[in-house]
Amino acid sequence: METLRTLADAEFAPGTTYLNTASCGRLPRRAVQAVKTLADELAAGRPGGAGDYSAMNAARRSFARLSGVDEDRVAAGGSVSVHVGLIAASLPSGAEVLFPEGEFSSVITPFTVRGDLKLRYAPLDALADAVRPGTALVAFSAVQSADGRVADLAAVRSAAAAHGARTLLDTSQSAGWLPLDAGAWDFTVTGGFKFLLCPRGVSFLTVTEQAQESVPPLHAGTYAAETEKLYGPIEELARSARRYDEPPSYLAYHAAEQSLALLEEIGIEAVHAHDAALARQFRAGLTDLGYEPLPGDSAIVAVPGLGDRVPELARVGIVVSDRAGNLRAAFHLYNSAADVERVLDRLADKSGTARPGGCR
């Protein structure tokens, strides 16, 4: 934890009480500097082109280590919906896909637009029980965007295996604070601009070797080749998940290389312990004030019916979000106990409840 605090203090300067990582993570100084350096070079006429592909590969390797898989299973791109679209395209007509109710639209829509798949929905806490013979794919988020609930990953994985269903796990709201074993899933998709502290334009897809046999590389281009070829048709696609790469957004990936390296230096276990402790502190404080946050041990805390307080909090420099009527606060490595106390004190101002020892 000492390493976490030292690196966080060096990389992030507090300008607000920022509790909105579930919407967009803050960029560390090293990532900002990487973007500035590349932008300056581009403005001056960079001889090496738009950026360095090595940055994308470095980010791929970091993500592979953070998620516990070999880099050959990781494809890099720009958005979760594009990666999900590849998986949706791989299913035969009439295949059944199971989702949790209220799942994020980027996980669902690439399947709905096909128009020839059988789609079912179940409550998140009953998702494992809803898997049945004939279910081809279970697609869901490890942590729900709207309220921070953590899925019963072991139960869903076991149920899918029992019925021969493949699994698609969206880790956009969990990768970076919740330890991830991507190898336990047929597919994972991860938007990098939240808890992974990358800019928008960074996204990762992991695909098992078996699943790679059925997923079509629909947008294959220069970067999907086994060896570089700039002209004419590509004769050999990459023999790894790199066949699913999108052309890199170099500014984003130059930053991502640095952001993911920072998370590796700190360690996800340390980040998890830090984030979860702050979230527990916040839930306990909310309960003392008479509010009813959703229970759990997620780094994302939701308070139903309190979303209308978000504008007021923003006016005093406390950044949270309103999702599905919930006040949603997300805690990450740059947050502290003082941040928790500040937002609790502000919420106490209108609850009529005094908070002895509160921090204003």
JSON list of C-alpha atoms in Angstrom, two decimals, residues 66-67 153 174-181 268-269 272:
[
{"chain": "A", "resi": 66, "resn": "LEU", "atom": "CA", "xyz": [-2.72, -7.83, -15.69]},
{"chain": "A", "resi": 67, "resn": "SER", "atom": "CA", "xyz": [-5.41, -10.23, -16.90]},
{"chain": "A", "resi": 153, "resn": "LEU", "atom": "CA", "xyz": [-18.60, -15.12, -11.73]},
{"chain": "A", "resi": 174, "resn": "SER", "atom": "CA", "xyz": [-13.70, -4.12, -13.11]},
{"chain": "A", "resi": 175, "resn": "ALA", "atom": "CA", "xyz": [-10.34, -4.45, -14.89]},
{"chain": "A", "resi": 176, "resn": "GLY", "atom": "CA", "xyz": [-7.89, -2.26, -13.02]},
{"chain": "A", "resi": 177, "resn": "TRP", "atom": "CA", "xyz": [-9.29, -2.85, -9.52]},
{"chain": "A", "resi": 178, "resn": "LEU", "atom": "CA", "xyz": [-10.79, -6.37, -9.47]},
{"chain": "A", "resi": 179, "resn": "PRO", "atom": "CA", "xyz": [-8.32, -9.22, -10.13]},
{"chain": "A", "resi": 180, "resn": "LEU", "atom": "CA", "xyz": [-9.08, -10.78, -13.52]},
{"chain": "A", "resi": 181, "resn": "ASP", "atom": "CA", "xyz": [-8.44, -14.27, -14.85]},
{"chain": "A", "resi": 268, "resn": "ILE", "atom": "CA", "xyz": [-3.97, -5.03, -8.88]},
{"chain": "A", "resi": 269, "resn": "GLU", "atom": "CA", "xyz": [-4.21, -6.74, -5.49]},
{"chain": "A", "resi": 272, "resn": "HIS", "atom": "CA", "xyz": [-8.30, -3.81, -5.04]}
]
